[in-house]
PDB file of C-alpha atoms and ligand atoms in Angstrom:
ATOM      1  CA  UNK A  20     -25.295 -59.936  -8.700  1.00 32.00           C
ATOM      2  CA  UNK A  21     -25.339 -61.732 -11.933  1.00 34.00           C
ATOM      3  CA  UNK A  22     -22.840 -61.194 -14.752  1.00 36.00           C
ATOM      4  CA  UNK A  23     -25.532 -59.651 -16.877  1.00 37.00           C
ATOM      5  CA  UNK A  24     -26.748 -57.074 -14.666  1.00 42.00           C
ATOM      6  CA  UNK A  25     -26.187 -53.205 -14.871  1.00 45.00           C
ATOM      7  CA  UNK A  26     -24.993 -50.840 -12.147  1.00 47.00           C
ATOM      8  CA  UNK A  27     -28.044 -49.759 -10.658  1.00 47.00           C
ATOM      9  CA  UNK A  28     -27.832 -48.651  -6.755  1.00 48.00           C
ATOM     10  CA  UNK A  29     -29.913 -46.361  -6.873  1.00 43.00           C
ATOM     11  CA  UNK A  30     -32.542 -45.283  -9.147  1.00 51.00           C
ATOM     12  CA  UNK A  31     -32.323 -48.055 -12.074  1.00 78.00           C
ATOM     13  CA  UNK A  32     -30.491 -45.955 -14.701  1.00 94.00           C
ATOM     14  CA  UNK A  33     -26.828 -47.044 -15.511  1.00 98.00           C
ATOM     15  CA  UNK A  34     -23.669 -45.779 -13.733  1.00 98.00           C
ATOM     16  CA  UNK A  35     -23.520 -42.032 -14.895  1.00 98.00           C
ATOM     17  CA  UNK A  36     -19.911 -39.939 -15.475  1.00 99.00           C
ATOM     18  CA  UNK A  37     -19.972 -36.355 -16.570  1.00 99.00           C
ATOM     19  CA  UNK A  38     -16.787 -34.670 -17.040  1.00 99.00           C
ATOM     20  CA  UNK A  39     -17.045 -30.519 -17.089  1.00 98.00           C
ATOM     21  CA  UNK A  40     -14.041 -29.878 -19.561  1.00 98.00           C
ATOM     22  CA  UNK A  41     -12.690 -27.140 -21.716  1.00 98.00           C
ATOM     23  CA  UNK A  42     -11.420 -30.633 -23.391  1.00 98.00           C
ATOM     24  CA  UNK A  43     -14.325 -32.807 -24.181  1.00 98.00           C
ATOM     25  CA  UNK A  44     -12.232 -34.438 -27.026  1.00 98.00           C
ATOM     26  CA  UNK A  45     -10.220 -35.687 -24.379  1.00 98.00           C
ATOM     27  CA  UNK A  46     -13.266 -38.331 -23.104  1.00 99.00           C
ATOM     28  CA  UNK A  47     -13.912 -41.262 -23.854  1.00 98.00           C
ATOM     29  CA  UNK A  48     -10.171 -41.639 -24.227  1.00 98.00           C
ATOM     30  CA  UNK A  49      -8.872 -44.802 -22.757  1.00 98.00           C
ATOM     31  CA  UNK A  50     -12.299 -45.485 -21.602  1.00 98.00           C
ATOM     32  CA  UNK A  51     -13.432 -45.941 -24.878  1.00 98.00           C
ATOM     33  CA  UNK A  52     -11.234 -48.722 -24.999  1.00 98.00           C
ATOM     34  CA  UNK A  53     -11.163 -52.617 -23.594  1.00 97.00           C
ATOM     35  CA  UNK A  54     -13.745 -53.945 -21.227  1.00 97.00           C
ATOM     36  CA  UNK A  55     -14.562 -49.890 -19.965  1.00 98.00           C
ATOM     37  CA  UNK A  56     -15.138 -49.206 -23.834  1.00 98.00           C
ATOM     38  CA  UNK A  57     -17.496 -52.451 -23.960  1.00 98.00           C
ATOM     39  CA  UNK A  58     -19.312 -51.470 -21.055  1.00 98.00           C
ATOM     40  CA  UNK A  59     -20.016 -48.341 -22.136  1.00 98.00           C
ATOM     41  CA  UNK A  60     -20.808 -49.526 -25.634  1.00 98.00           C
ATOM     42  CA  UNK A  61     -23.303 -51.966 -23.661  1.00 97.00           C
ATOM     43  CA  UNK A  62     -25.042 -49.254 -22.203  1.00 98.00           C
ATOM     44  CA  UNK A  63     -23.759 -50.765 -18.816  1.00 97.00           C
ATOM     45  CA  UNK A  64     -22.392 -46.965 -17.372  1.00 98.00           C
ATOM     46  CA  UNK A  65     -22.718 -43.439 -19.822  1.00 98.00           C
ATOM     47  CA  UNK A  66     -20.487 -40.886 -20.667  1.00 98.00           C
ATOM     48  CA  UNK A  67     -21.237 -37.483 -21.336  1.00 98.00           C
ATOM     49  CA  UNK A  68     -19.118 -34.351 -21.606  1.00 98.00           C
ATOM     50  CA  UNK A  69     -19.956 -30.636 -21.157  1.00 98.00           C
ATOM     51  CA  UNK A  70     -18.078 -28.172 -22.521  1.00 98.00           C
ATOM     52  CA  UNK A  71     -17.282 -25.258 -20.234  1.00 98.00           C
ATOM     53  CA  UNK A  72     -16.570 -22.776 -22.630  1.00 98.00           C
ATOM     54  CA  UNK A  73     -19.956 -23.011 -23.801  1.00 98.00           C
ATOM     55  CA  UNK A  74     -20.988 -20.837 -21.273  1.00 98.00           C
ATOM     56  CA  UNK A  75     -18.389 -17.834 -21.601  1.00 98.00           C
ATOM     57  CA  UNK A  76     -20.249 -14.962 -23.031  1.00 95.00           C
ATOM     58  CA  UNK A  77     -18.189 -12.583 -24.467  1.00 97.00           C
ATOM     59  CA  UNK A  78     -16.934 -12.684 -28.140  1.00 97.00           C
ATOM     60  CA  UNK A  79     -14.073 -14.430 -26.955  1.00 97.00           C
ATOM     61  CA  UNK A  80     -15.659 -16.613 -25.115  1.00 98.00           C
ATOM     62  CA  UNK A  81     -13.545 -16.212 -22.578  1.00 98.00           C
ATOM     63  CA  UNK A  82     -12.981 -18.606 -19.168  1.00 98.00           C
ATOM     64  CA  UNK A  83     -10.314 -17.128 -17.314  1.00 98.00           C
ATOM     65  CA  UNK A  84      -8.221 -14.504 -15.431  1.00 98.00           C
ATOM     66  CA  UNK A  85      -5.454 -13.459 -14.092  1.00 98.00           C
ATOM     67  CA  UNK A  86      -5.283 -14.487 -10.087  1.00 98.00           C
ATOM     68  CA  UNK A  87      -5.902 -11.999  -7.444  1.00 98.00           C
ATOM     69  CA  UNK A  88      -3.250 -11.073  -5.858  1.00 98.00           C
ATOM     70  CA  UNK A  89      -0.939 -11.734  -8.446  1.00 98.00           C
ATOM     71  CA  UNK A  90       1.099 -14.554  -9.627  1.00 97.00           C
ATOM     72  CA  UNK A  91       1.672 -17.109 -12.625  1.00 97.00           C
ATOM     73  CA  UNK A  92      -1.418 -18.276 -14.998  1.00 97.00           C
ATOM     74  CA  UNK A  93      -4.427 -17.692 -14.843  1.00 98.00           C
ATOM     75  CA  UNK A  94      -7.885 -18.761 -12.669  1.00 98.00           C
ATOM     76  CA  UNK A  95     -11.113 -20.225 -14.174  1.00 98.00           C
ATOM     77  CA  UNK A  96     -13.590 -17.625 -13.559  1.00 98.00           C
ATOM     78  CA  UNK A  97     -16.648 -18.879 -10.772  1.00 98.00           C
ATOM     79  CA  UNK A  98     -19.318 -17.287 -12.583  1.00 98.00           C
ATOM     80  CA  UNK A  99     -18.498 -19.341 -15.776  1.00 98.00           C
ATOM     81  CA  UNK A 100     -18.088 -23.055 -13.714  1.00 98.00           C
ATOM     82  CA  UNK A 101     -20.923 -22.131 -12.147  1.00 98.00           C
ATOM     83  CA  UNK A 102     -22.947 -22.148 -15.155  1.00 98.00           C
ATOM     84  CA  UNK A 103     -21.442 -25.204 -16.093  1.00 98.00           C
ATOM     85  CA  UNK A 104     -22.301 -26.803 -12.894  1.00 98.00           C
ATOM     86  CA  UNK A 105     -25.705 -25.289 -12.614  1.00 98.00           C
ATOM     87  CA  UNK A 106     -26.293 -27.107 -16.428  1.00 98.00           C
ATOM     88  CA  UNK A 107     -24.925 -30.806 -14.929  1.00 98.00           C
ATOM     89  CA  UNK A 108     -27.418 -30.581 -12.198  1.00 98.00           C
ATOM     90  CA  UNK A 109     -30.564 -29.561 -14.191  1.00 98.00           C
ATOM     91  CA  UNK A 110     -29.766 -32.352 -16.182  1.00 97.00           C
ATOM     92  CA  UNK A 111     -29.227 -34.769 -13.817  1.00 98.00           C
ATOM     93  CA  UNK A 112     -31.406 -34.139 -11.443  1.00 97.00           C
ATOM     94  CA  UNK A 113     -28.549 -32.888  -8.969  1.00 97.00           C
ATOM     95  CA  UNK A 114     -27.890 -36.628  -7.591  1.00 98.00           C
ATOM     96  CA  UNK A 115     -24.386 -36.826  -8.986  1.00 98.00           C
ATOM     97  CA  UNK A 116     -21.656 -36.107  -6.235  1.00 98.00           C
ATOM     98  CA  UNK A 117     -19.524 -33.356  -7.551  1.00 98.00           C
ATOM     99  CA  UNK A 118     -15.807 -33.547  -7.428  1.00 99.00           C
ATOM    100  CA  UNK A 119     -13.420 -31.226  -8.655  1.00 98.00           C
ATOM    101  CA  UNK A 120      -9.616 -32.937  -9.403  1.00 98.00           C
ATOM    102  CA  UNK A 121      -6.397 -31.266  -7.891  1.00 98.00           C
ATOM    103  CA  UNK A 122      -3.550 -31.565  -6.322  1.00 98.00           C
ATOM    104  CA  UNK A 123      -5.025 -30.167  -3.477  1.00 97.00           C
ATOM    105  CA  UNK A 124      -7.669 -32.369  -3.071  1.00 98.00           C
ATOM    106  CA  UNK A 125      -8.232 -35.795  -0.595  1.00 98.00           C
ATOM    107  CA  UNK A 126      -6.118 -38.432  -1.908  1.00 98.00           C
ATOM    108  CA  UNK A 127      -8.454 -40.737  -3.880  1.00 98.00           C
ATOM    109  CA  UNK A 128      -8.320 -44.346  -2.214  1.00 97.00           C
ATOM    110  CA  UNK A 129     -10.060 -47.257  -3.074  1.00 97.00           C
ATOM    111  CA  UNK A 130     -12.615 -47.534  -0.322  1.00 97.00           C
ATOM    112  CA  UNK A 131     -13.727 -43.732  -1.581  1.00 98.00           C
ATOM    113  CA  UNK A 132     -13.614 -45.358  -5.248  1.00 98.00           C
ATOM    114  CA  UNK A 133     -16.255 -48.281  -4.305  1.00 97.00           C
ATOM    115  CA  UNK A 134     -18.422 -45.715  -2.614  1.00 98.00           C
ATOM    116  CA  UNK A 135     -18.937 -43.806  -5.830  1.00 98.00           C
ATOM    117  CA  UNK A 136     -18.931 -46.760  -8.066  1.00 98.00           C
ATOM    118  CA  UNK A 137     -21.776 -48.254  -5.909  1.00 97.00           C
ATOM    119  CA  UNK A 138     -23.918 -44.869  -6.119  1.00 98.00           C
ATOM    120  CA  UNK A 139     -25.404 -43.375  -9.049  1.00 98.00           C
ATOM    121  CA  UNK A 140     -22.096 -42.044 -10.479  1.00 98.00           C
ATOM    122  CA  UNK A 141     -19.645 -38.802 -10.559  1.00 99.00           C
ATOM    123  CA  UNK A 142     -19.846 -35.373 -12.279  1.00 99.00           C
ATOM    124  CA  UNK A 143     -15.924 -34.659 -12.404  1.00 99.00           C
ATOM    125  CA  UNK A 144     -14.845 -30.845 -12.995  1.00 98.00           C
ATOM    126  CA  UNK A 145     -11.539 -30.576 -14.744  1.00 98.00           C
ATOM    127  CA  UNK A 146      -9.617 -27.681 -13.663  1.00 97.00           C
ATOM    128  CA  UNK A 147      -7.008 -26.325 -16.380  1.00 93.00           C
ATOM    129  CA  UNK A 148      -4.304 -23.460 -16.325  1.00 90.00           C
ATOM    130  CA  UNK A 149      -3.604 -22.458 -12.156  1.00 96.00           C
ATOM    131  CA  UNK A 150      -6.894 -24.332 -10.971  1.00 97.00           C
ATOM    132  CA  UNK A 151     -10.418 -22.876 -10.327  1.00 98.00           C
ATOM    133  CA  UNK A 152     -11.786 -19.902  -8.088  1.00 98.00           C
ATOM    134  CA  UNK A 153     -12.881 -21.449  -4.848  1.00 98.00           C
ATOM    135  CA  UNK A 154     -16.128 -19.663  -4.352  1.00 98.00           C
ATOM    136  CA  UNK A 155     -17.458 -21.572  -6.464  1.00 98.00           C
ATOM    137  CA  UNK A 156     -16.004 -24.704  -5.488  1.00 98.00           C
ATOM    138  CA  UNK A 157     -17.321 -23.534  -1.458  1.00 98.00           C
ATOM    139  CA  UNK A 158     -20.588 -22.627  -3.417  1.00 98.00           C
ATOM    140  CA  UNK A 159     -21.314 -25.962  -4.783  1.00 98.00           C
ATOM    141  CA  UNK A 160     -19.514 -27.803  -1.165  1.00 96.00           C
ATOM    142  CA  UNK A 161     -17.511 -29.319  -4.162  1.00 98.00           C
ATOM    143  CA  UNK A 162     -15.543 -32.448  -2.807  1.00 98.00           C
ATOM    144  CA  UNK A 163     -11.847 -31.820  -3.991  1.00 98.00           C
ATOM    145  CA  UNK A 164      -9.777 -35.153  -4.977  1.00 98.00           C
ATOM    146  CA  UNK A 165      -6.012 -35.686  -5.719  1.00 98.00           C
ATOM    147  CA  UNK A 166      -4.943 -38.686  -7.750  1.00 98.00           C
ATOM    148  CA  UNK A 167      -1.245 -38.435  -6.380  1.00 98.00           C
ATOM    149  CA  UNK A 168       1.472 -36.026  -5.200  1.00 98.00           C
ATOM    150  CA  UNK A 169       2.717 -34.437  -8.655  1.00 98.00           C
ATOM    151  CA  UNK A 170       0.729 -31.951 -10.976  1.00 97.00           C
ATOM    152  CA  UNK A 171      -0.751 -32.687 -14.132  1.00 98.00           C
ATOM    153  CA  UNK A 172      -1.373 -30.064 -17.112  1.00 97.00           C
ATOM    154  CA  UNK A 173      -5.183 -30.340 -16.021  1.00 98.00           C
ATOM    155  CA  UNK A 174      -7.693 -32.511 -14.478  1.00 98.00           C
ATOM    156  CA  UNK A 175      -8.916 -34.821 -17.538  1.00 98.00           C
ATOM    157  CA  UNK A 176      -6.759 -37.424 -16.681  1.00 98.00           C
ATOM    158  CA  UNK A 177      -7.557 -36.736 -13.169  1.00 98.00           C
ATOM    159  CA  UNK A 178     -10.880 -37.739 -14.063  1.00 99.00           C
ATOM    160  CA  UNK A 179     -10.055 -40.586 -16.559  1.00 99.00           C
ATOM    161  CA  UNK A 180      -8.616 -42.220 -13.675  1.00 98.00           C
ATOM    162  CA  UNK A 181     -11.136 -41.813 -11.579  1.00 99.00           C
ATOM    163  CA  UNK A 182     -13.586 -42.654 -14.163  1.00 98.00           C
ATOM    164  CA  UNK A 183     -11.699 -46.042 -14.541  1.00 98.00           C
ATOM    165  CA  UNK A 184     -11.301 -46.726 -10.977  1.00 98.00           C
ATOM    166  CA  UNK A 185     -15.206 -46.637 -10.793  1.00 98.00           C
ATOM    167  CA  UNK A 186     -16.290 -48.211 -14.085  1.00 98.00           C
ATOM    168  CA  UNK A 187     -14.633 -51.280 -13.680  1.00 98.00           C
ATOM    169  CA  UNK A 188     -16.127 -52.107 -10.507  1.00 97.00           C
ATOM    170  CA  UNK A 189     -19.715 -51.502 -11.948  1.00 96.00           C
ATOM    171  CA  UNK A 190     -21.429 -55.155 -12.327  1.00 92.00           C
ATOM    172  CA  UNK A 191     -20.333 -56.742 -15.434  1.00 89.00           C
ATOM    173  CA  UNK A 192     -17.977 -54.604 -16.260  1.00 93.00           C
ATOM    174  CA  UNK A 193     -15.072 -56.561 -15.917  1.00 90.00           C
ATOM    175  CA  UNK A 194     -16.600 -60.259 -15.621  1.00 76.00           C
ATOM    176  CA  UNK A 195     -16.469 -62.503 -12.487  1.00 55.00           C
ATOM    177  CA  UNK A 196     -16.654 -60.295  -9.211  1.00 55.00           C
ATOM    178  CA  UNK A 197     -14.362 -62.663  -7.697  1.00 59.00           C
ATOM    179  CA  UNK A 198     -11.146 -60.739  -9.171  1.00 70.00           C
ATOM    180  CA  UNK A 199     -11.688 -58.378  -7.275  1.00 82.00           C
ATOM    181  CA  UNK A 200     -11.695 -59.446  -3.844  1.00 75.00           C
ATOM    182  CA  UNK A 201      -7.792 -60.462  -4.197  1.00 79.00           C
ATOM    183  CA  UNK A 202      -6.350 -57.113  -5.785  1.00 86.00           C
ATOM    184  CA  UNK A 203      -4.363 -55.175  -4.387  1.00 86.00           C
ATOM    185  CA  UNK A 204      -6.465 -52.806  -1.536  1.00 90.00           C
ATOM    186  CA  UNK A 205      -9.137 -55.000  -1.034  1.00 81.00           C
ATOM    187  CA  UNK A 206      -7.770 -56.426   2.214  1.00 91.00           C
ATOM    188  CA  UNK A 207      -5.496 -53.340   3.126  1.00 95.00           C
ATOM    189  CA  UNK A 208      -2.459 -54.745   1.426  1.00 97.00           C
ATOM    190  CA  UNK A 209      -1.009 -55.025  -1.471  1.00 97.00           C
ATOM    191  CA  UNK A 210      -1.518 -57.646  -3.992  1.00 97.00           C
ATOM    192  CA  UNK A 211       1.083 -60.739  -4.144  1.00 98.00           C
ATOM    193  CA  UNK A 212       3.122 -61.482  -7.501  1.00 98.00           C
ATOM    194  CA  UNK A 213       1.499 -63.358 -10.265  1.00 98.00           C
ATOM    195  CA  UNK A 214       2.975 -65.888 -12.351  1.00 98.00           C
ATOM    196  CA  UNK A 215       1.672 -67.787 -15.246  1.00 98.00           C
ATOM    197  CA  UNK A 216       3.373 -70.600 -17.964  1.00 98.00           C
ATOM    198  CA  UNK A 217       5.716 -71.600 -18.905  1.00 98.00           C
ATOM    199  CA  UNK A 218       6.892 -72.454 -15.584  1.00 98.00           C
ATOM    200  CA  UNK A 219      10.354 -71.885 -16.166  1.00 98.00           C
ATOM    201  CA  UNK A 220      11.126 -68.810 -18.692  1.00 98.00           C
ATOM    202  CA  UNK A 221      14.978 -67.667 -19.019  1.00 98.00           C
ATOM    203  CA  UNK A 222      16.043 -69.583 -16.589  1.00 98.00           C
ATOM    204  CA  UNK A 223      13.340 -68.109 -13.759  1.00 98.00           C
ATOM    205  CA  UNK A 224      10.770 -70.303 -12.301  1.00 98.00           C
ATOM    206  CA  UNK A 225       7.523 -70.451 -10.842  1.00 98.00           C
ATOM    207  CA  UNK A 226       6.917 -70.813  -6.936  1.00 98.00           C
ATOM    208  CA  UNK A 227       7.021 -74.286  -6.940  1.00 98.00           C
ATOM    209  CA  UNK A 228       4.078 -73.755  -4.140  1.00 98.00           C
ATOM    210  CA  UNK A 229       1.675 -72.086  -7.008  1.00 98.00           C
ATOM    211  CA  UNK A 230       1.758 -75.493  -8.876  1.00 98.00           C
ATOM    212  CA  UNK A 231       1.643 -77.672  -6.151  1.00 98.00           C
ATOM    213  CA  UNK A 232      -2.106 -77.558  -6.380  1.00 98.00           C
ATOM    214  CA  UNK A 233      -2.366 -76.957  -2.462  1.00 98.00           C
ATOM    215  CA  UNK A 234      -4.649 -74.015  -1.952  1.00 98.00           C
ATOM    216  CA  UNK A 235      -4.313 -73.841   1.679  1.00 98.00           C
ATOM    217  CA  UNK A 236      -0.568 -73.103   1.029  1.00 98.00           C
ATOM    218  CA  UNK A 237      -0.724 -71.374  -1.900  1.00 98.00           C
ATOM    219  CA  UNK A 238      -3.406 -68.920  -0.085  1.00 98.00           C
ATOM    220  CA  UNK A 239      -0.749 -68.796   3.087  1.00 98.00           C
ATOM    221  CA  UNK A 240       2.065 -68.043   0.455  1.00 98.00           C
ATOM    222  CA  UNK A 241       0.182 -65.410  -0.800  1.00 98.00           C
ATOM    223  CA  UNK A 242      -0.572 -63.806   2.068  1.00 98.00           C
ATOM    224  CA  UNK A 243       3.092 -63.609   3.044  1.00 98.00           C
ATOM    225  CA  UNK A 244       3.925 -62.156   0.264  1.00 98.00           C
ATOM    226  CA  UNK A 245       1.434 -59.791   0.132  1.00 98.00           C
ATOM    227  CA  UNK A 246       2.083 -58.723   3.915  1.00 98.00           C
ATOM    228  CA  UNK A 247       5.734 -58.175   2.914  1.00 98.00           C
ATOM    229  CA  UNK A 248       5.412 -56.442  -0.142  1.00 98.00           C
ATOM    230  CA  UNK A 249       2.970 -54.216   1.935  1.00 98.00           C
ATOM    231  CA  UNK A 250       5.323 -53.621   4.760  1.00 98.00           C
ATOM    232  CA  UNK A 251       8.733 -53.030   1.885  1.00 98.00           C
ATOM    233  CA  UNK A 252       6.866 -50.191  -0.313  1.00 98.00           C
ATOM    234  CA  UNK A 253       3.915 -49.103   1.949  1.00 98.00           C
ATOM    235  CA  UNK A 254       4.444 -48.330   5.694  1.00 98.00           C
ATOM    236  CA  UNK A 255       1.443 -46.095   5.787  1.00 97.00           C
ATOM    237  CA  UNK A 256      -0.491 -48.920   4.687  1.00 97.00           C
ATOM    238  CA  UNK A 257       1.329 -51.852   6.792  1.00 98.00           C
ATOM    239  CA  UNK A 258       0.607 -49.687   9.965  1.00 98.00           C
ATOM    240  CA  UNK A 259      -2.901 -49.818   8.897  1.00 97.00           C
ATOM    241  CA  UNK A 260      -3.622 -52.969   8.190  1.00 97.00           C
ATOM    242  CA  UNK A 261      -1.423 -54.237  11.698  1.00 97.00           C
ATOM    243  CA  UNK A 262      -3.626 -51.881  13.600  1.00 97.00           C
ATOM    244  CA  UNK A 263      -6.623 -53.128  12.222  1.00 96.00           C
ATOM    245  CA  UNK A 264      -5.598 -56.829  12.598  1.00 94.00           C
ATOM    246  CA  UNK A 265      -5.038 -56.114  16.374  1.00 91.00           C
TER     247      UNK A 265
HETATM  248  N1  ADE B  13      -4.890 -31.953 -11.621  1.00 72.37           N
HETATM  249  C1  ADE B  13      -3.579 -31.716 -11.761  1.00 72.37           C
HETATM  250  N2  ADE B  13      -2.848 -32.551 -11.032  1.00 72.37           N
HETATM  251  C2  ADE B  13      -3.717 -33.363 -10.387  1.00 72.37           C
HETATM  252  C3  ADE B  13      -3.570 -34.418  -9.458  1.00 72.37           C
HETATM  253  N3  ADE B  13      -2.377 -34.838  -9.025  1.00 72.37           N
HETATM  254  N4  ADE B  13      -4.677 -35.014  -9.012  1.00 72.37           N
HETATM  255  C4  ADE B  13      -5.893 -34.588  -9.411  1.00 72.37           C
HETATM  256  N5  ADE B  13      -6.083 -33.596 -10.270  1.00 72.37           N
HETATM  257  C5  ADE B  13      -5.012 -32.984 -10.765  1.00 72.37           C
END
């Protein structure tokens, strides 16, 4: 695809994100910044927020309660994300995937990351206090994502990530394809070490295989390095990638 095309799998319209937040002032965030920020800007993927608490209906507008069967925090009420939902999928015709961010969810990798950057976008619900009922999560077969084994205070940046992860795989986004096929994932492993001048800083130099202007070696080099870096920090990932080069 050419540098100057937009994200368009599926129906022609740009790379979508809703977030469903009791935070919208939390989005665009970092998005809003750098090439993401650009993109957007460019009209290359949209952003739009809705605000859950616009559909509480008492005086206090209230969004939560206390957990059945007792416990810390509170629960964000079903009937209220419902509505919420309910209002992302008139809107968008229901083709977004819906994901909800947690701890509990599917660890997000970067094969499930190219699936949704390459379809017609994400509408990400961000869970705050203990989390959100799960009838309505079961209602809506919500698919439930984790970003990593520690909790955050709620599932914005959950969704920023994931947001991120996407957008800057969208066409154009982020310039020549080509840096992407060599980062770290692509191949199962990850990335090798980069260098760049001066070629000797502090008393540290560079490979001198990366300036011998060799590209057979330098690919081998990386590839060794990547394969051990892979097999130091990642197991789970080495055993992979060995028993899918066997
Ligand atoms: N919300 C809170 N912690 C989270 C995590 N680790 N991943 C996704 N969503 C979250």
């Amino acid at each position: 695809m050419s540098d100057g095309a937009t994200s368009k799998a599926h129906s022609g319209s740009p790379w979508q994100a809703v977030a469903l937040t009791l935070f919208p002032d939390m989005f665009p965030g970092s998005l809003g910044q750098s090439l993401a920020g650009q993109a957007l800007e460019d009209g290359r993927w949209t952003l739009e927020t809705v605000d859950i608490r616009g559909f509480a209906r008492d005086k206090h507008r209230t969004v939560d309660d206390t957990p059945c069967g007792g416990g810390a925090g509170m629960v964000m009420r079903p009937d209220i994300v419902d509505l919420a939902i309910r209002d992302v999928q008139d809107k968008t015709g229901g083709k977004l995937p819906l994901i909800y961010m947690t701890p509990r969810g599917r660890p997000l990798t970067q094969n499930r990351v190219r699936e949704l950057a390459f379809g017609p976008g994400v509408a990400v619900l961000c869970g705050r206090y203990e989390g959100v009922d799960q009838r309505v999560l079961d209602a809506h077969d919500v698919e439930e994502i984790s970003i990593g084994d520690y909790v955050l205070s709620g599932g914005e940046v959950a969704a920023l990530v994931l947001m991120d992860a996407c957008v800057r795989l969208i066409p154009g986004v982020m310039g020549s394809g080509r840096s992407h096929e060599e980062e770290s994932f692509e191949e199962g492993l990850l990335e090798y070490p980069l260098y760049t001048r001066p070629t000797e800083w502090q008393g540290r130099t560079v490979p001198e295989v990366l300036l011998s202007g060799h590209h057979g070696n330098i690919r081998a080099w990386r590839r060794e390095q990547a394969e051990a870096v892979t097999k130091d920090r990642r197991p789970d990932l080495w055993k992979a990638y060995k028993a899918a080069s066997e």
